[in-house]
Coordinates of C-alpha atoms and ligand atoms in Angstrom, one line a residue:
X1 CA -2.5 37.0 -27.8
X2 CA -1.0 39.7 -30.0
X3 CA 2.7 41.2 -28.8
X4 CA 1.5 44.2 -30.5
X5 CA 4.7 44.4 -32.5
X6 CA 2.9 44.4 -35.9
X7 CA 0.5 46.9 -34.8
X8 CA -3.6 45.9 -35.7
X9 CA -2.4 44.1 -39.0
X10 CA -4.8 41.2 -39.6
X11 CA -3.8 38.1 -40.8
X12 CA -2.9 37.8 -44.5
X13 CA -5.2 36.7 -46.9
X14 CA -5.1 36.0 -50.9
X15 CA -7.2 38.7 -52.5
X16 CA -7.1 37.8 -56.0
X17 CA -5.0 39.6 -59.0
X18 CA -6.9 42.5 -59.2
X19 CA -5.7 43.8 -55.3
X20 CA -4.4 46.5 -54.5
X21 CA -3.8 45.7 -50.9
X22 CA 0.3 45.9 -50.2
X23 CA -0.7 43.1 -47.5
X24 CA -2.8 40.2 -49.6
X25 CA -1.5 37.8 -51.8
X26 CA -2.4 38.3 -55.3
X27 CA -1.1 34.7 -56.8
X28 CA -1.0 32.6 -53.5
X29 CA -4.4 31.1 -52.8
X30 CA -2.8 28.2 -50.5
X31 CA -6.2 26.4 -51.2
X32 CA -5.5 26.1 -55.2
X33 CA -5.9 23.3 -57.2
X34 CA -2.4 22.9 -59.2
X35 CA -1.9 19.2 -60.8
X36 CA -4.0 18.3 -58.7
X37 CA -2.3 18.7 -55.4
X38 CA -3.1 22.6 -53.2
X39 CA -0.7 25.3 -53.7
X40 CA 0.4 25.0 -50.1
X41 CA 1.7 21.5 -50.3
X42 CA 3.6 21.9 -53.5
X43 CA 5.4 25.2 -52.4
X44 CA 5.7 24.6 -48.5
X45 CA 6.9 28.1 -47.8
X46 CA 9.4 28.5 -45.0
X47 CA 9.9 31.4 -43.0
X48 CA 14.2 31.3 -41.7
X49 CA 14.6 32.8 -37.7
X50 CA 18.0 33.2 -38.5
X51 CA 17.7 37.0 -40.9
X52 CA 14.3 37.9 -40.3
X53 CA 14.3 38.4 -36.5
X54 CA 18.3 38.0 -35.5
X55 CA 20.3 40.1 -38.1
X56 CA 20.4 43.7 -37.1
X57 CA 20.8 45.1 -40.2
X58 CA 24.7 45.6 -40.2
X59 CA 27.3 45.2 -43.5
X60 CA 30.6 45.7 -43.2
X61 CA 30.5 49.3 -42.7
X62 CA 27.8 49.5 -40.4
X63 CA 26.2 47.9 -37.4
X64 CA 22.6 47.8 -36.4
X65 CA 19.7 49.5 -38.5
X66 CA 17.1 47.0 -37.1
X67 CA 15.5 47.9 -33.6
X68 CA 13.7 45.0 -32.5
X69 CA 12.3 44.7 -28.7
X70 CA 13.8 41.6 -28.1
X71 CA 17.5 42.6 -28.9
X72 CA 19.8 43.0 -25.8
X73 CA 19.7 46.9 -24.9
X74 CA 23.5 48.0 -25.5
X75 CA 25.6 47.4 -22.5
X76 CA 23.7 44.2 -21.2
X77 CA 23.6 40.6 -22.5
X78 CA 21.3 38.4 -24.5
X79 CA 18.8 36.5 -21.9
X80 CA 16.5 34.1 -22.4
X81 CA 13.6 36.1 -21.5
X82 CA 14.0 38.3 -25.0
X83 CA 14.8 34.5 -26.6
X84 CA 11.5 34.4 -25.5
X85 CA 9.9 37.4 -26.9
X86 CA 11.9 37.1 -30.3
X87 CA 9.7 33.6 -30.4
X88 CA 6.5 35.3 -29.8
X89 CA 7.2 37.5 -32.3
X90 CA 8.5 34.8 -34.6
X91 CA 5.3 32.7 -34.5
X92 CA 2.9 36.0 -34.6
X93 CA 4.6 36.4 -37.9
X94 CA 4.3 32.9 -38.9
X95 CA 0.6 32.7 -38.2
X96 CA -0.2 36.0 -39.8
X97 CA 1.6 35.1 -43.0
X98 CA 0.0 31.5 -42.8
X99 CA 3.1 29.8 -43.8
X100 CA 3.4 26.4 -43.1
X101 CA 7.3 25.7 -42.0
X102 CA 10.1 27.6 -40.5
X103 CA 13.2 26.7 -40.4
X104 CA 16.6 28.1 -37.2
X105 CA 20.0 27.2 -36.0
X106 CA 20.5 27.1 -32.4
X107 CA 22.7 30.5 -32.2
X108 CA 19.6 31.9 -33.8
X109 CA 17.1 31.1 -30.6
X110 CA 18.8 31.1 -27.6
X111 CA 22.1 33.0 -26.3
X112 CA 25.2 30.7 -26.1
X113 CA 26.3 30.4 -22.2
X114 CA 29.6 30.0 -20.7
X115 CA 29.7 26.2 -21.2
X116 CA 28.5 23.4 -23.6
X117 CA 26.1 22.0 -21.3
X118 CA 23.6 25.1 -20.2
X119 CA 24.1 26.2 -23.9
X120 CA 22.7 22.9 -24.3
X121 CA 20.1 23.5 -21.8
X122 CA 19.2 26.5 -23.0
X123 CA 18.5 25.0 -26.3
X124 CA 16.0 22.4 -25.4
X125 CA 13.8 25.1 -23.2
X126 CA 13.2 27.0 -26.2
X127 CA 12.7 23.8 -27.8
X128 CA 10.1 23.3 -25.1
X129 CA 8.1 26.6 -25.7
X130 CA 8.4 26.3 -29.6
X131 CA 6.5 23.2 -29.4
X132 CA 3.8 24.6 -27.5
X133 CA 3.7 27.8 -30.0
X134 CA 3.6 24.8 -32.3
X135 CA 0.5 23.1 -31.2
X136 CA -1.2 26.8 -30.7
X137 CA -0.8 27.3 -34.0
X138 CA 0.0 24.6 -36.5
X139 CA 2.9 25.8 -37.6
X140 CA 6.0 22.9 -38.2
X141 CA 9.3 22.8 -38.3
X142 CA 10.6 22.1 -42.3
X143 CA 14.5 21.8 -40.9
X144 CA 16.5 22.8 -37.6
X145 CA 20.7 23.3 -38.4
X146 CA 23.6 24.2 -36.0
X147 CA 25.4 27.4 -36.5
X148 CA 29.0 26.5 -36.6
X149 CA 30.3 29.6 -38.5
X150 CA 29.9 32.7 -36.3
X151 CA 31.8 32.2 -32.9
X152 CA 35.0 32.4 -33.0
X153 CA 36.2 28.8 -32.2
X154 CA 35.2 27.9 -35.7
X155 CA 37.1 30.3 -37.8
X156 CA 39.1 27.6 -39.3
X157 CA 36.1 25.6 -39.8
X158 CA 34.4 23.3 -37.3
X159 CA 34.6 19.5 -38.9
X160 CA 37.3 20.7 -40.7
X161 CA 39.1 22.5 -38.5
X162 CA 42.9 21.3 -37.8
X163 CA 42.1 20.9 -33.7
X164 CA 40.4 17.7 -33.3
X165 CA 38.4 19.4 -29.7
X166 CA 36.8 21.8 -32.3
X167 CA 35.3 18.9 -34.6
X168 CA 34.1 17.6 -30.9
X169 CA 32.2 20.7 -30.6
X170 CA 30.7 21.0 -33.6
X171 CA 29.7 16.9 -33.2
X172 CA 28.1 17.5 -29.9
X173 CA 26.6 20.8 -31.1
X174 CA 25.4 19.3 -34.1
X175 CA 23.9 16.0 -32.0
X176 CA 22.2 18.6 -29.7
X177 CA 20.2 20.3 -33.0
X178 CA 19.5 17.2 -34.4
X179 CA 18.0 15.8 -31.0
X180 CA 15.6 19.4 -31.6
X181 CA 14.9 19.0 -34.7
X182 CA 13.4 15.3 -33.9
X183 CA 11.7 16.6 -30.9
X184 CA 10.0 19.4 -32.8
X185 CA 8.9 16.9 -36.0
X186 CA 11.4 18.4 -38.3
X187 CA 11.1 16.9 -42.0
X188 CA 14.6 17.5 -42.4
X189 CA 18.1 18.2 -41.1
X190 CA 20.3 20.7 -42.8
X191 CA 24.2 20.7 -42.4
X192 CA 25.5 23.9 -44.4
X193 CA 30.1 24.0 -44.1
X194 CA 29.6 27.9 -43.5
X195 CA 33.7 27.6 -42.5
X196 CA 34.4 24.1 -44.5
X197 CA 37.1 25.6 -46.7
X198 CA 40.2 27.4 -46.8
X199 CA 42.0 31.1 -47.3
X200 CA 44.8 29.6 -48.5
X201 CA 46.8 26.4 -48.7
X202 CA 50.0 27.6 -46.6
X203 CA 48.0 25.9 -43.8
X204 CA 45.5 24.0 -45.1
X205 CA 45.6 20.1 -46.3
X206 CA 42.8 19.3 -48.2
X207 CA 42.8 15.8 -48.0
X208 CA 42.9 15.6 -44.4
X209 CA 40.3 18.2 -44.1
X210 CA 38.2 16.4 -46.3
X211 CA 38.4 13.1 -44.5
X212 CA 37.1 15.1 -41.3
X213 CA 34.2 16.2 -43.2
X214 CA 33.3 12.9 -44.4
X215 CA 34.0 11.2 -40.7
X216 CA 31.5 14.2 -39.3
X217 CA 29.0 13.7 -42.1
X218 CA 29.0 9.9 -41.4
X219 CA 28.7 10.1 -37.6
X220 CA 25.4 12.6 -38.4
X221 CA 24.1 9.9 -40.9
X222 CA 24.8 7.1 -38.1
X223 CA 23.4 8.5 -35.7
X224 CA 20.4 9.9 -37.6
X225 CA 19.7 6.1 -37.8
X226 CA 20.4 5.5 -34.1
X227 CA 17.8 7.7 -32.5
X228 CA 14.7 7.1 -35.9
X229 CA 14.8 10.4 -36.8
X230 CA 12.7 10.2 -40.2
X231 CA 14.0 13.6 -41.7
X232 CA 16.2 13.9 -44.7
X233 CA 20.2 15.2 -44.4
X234 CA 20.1 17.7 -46.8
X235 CA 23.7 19.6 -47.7
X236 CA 23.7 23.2 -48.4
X237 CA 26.3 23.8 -51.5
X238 CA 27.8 27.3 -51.6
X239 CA 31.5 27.7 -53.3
X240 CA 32.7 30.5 -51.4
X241 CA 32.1 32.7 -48.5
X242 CA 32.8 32.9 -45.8
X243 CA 36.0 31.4 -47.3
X244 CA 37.8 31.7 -49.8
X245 CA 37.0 28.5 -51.0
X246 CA 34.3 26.4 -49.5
X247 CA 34.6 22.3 -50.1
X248 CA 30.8 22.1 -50.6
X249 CA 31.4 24.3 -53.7
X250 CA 28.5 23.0 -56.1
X251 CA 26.0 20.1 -56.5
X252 CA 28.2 18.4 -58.4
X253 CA 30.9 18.7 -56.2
X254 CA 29.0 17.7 -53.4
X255 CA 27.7 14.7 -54.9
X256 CA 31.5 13.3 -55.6
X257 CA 31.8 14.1 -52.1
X258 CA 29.3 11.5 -50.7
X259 CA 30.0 9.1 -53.3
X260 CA 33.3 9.2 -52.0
X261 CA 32.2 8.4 -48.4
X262 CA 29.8 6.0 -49.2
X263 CA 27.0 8.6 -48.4
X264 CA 25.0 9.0 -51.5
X265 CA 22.0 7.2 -50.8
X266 CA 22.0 9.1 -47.3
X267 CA 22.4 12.5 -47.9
X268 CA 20.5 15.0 -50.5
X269 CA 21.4 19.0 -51.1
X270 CA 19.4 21.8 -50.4
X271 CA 19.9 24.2 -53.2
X272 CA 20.2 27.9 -52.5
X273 CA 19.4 30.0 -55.6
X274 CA 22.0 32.9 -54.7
X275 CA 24.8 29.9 -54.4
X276 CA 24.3 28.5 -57.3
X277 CA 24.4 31.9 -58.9
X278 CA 27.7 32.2 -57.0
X279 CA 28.8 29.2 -58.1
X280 CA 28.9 30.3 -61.9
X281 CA 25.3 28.2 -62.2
X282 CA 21.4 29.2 -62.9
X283 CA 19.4 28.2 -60.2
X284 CA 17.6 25.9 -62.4
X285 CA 21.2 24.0 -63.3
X286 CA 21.6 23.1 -59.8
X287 CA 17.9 21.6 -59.2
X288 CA 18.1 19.6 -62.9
X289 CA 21.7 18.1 -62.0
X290 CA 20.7 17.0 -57.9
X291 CA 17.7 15.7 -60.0
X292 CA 19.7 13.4 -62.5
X293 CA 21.6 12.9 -59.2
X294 CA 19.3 11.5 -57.3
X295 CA 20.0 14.1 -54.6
X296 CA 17.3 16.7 -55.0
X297 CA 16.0 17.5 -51.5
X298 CA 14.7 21.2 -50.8
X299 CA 15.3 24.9 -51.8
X300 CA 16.5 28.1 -50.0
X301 CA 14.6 30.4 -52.5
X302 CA 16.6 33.9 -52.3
X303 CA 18.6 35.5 -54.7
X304 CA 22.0 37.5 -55.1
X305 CA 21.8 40.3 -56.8
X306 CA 23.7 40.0 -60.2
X307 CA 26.6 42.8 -60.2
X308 CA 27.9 42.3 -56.3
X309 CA 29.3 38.9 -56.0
X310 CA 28.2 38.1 -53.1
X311 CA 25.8 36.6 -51.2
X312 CA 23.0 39.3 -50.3
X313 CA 20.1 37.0 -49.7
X314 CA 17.1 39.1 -51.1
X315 CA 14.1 38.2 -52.0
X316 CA 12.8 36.5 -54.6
X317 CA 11.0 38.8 -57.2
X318 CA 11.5 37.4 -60.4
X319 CA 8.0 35.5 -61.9
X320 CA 10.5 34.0 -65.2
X321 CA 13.6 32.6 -63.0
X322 CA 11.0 31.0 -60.6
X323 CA 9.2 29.6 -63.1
X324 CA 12.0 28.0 -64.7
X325 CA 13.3 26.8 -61.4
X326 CA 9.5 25.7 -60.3
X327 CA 9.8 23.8 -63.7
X328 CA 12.8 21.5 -62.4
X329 CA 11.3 21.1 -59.5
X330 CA 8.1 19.5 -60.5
X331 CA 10.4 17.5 -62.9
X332 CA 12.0 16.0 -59.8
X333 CA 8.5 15.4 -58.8
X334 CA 7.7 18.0 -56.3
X335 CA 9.1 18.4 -52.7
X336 CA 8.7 15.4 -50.2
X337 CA 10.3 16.2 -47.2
X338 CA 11.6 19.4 -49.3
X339 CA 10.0 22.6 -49.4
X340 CA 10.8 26.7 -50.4
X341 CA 12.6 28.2 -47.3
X342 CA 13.6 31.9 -47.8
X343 CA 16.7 32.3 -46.5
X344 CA 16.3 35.8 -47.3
X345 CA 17.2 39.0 -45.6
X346 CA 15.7 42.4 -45.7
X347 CA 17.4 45.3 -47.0
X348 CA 19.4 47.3 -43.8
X349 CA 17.0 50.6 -44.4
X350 CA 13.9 48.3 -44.5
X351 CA 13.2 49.2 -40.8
X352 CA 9.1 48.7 -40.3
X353 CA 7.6 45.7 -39.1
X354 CA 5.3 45.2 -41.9
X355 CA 8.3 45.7 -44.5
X356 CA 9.3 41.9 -42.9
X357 CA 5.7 40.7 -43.7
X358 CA 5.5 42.6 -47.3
X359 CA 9.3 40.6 -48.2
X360 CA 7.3 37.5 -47.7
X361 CA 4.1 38.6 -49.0
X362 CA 6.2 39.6 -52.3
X363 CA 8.2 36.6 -52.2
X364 CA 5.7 33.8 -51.6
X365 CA 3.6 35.9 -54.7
X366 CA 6.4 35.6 -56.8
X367 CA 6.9 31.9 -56.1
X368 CA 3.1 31.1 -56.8
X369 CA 3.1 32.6 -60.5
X370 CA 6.5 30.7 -61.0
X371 CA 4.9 27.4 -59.9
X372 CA 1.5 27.8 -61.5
X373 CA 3.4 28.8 -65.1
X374 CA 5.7 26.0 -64.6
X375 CA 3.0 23.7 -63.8
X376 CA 0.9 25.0 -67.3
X377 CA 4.0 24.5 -69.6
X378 CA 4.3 20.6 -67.7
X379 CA 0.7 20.0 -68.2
X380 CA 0.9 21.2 -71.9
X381 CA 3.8 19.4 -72.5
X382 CA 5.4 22.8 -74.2
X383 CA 8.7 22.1 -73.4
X384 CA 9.0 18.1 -72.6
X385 CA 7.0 18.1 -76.2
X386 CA 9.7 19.4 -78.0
X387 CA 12.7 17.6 -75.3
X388 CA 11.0 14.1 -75.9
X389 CA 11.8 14.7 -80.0
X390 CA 14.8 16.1 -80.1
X391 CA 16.1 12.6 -78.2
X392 CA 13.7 10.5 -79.9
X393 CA 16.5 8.9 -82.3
X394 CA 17.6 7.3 -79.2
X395 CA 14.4 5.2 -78.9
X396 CA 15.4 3.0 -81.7
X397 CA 17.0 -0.7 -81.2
X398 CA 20.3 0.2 -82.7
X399 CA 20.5 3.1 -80.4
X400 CA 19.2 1.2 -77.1
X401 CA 22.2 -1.5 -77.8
X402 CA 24.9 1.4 -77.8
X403 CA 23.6 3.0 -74.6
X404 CA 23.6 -0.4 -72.3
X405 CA 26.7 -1.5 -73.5
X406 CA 25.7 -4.0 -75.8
X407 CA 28.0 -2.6 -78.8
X408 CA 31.7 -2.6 -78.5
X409 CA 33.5 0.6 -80.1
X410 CA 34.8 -2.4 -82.9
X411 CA 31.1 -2.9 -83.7
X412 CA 30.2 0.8 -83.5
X413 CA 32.6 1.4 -86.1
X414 CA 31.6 -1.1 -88.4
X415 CA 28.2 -0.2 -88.6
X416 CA 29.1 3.3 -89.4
X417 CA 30.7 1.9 -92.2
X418 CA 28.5 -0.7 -93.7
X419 CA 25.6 1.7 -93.2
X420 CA 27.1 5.0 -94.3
X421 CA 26.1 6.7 -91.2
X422 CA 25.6 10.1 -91.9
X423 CA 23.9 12.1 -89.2
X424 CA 22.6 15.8 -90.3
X425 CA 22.4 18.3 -87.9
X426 CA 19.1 19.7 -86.7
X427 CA 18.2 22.9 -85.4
X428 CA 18.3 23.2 -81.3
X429 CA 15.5 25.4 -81.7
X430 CA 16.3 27.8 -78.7
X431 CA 14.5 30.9 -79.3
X432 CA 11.4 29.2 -80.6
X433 CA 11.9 27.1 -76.8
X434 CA 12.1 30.4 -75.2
X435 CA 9.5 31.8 -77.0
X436 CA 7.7 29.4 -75.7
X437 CA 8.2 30.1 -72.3
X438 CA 7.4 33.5 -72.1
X439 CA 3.9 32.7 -73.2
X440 CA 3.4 31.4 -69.9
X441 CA 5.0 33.7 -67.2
Ligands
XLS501 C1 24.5 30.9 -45.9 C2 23.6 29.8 -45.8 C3 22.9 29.6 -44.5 C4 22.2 28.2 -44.5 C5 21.9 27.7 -43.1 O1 24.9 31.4 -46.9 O2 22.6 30.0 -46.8 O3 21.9 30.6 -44.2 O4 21.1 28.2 -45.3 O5 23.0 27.6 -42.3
NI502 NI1 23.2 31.7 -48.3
NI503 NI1 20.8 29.0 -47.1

């Protein structure tokens, strides 16, 4: 049954190139045949609760754009009857977009009570009508998360935080998501530090706050274990904002982070293409390194825009940076439990209903062309062609004994000697490289 909140639009469908409907997908045929595996598996599209149907469109010189009819009228509080509407709404969207995942925090789907407990509650009834919305229409959950940034017993960070009942919190907040997210079949669970960090080290002590994050992250990993849930942990790195500094600054920093705690083979990042922009990175940085990690997991596929310096969660639209991105990914073998969530937000004057399906539309287009160039340039070997050569001096015996430690720096040296070693240098090739990319985006 329709809410009527996107008016007579019928459910999206891919059109082909040549389309000038605003409303069909041009590049997304979920059906398509790409290295042999459909379009829809490889890309596993995500739409996030969290900025499509709770943010009201405010920045920090302005509240509310967004009139939605399931937020609270002014003067009266957030029930759970509009929770329920908001869902309605949710999963229309879902189903007319046909994506196949979405992804929410708790603070996202129900209205916090007075106490822990009928927050809790609260919770697991919504939990109890998504899954029917679920079974109606096939759409699954890709991750669940708790919000432990916006209320304010977390502004000096919830694991982290220097009162030990606030880390309690966040542990039985985080235990009540992660009982959801098994409920609801979620493929993975997401733990982002949105207040793991610091504004400034007059009252902060690192190393203690770091042990708190690694006792919290080894209690989640523990009891992921306890209950069977079959999902990935996936960390979100971002380096800063909300603070000034966050401790899950970058892949690699996130990665000496669980090594640290023992947590490596547990735990894998969920890479968020505006943070690693943030972060100094390119997208595509992030995704190689968690590959050569080990720690690849899943994507939030929304971008920063490149002269704010912030994070401002648009959405994608950007066929070259997807492809390159699409690229790594396909390197690390695809998504498994992984997929493309857009974390993204509308602009505050996009105020129409269909502008929400249109961001997706746009977005999920975008992400097709990347992923269908990336997968040519694989297939034709046009850039691991050139890679495989330019390391290929490595393959030879000499070489092999350096790398596994059968040559002692002594013995090095000598053969440089008694051979007359004398490497010349050879072009890196870049803008042929690059020239080859563009031929297929
Ligand atoms: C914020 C993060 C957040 C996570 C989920 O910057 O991207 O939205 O993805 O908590
Ligand atoms: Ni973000
Ligand atoms: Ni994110």
């Amino acid at each position: 049954m329709s809410t009527g909140f996107f008016g007579d639009i019928k459910p999206i469908r891919f059109e082909g190139p040549d389309s000038d409907n605003p409303l069909a997908y041009r590049h997304y045929d979920p059906d398509e045949m790409v290295m042999g595996k459909r379009l829809e598996d490889h890309l596993r599209f995500a739409v996030c609760y969290w900025h499509s149907f709770t943010w009201p469109g405010g920045d920090p010189f302005g509240g509310q754009t967004f009139e939605r009819p399931w937020f609270p009228k002014a003067g009266s509080g957030d029930t759970m009857e509009l929770a329920k509407r908001k869902a309605d709404v949710a999963f229309e969207m879902f189903s007319l977009l046909g994506v196949p995942f979405f992804t929410f925090h708790d603070a996202d789907v129900r209205p916090e009570a007075d106490t822990f407990a009928e927050s809790r509650k609260r919770l697991d009834e919504i939990a109890d009508y998504f899954q029917k919305k679920m079974e109606e229409t096939g759409v699954r959950l890709l991750w669940g998360t708790a919000n432990l940034f916006s209320h304010r017993r977390y502004m000096a960070g919830a694991a982290t935080n220097p009162d030990p009942d606030v880390f309690a919190h966040a542990a039985a907040t985080v235990k009540a998501c992660m009982d959801v997210t098994k409920r609801l079949g979620g493929e993975n669970y997401v733990l982002w530090g949105g207040r793991e960090g610091y504004e400034t080290l007059l009252n902060t002590d690192i190393g203690r706050e770091l042990d708190q994050m690694g006792r919290f992250l080894s209690l989640v990993v523990d009891y992921k274990h306890r209950i069977g849930f079959k999902g990935t942990i996936l960390i979100e790195p971002k380096p800063q904002e909300p603070t000034k500094h966050q401790y899950d600054y970058d892949v690699a920093t996130v990665y000496g982070f669980l090594r640290r705690y023992g947590l490596e083979n547990e735990v894998k990042v969920n890479i968020e293409q505006g943070h690693a922009v943030l972060a100094g990175h390119s997208f595509e940085h992030e995704l190689a390194l968690a590959n050569a990690l080990g720690i690849f997991g899943s994507i939030d596929m929304n971008r920063n825009d490149y002269q704010s310096g912030w994070d401002t969660d648009q959405f994608p639209n950007n066929v070259p940076e997807m492809a390159l991105a699409y690229y790594q990914v396909l390197l690390a073998g695809g998504f498994s439990t992984g997929g493309t969530n857009f974390d993204a937000k509308l602009r505050r004057q996009s105020l129409d209903p269909d502008d929400l399906l249109a961001a997706h539309v746009g977005g999920m287009d975008c992400c097709a062309r990347g992923l269908k160039a990336a997968a040519r340039m694989l297939e034709d070997k046009a850039l691991s062609g050139p890679l495989e050569e330019r390391y290929a001096g490595w393959n030879s015996r000499e070489a092999q004994a350096m790398l596994s430690g059968k040559r002692s720096l002594e013995e090095i040296a000598e053969r440089v000697e008694k051979e007359k070693v004398d490497p010349r240098p050879r072009s890196g090739r870049q803008e042929k490289l690059e020239n080859i990319v563009n031929r297929y985006v």
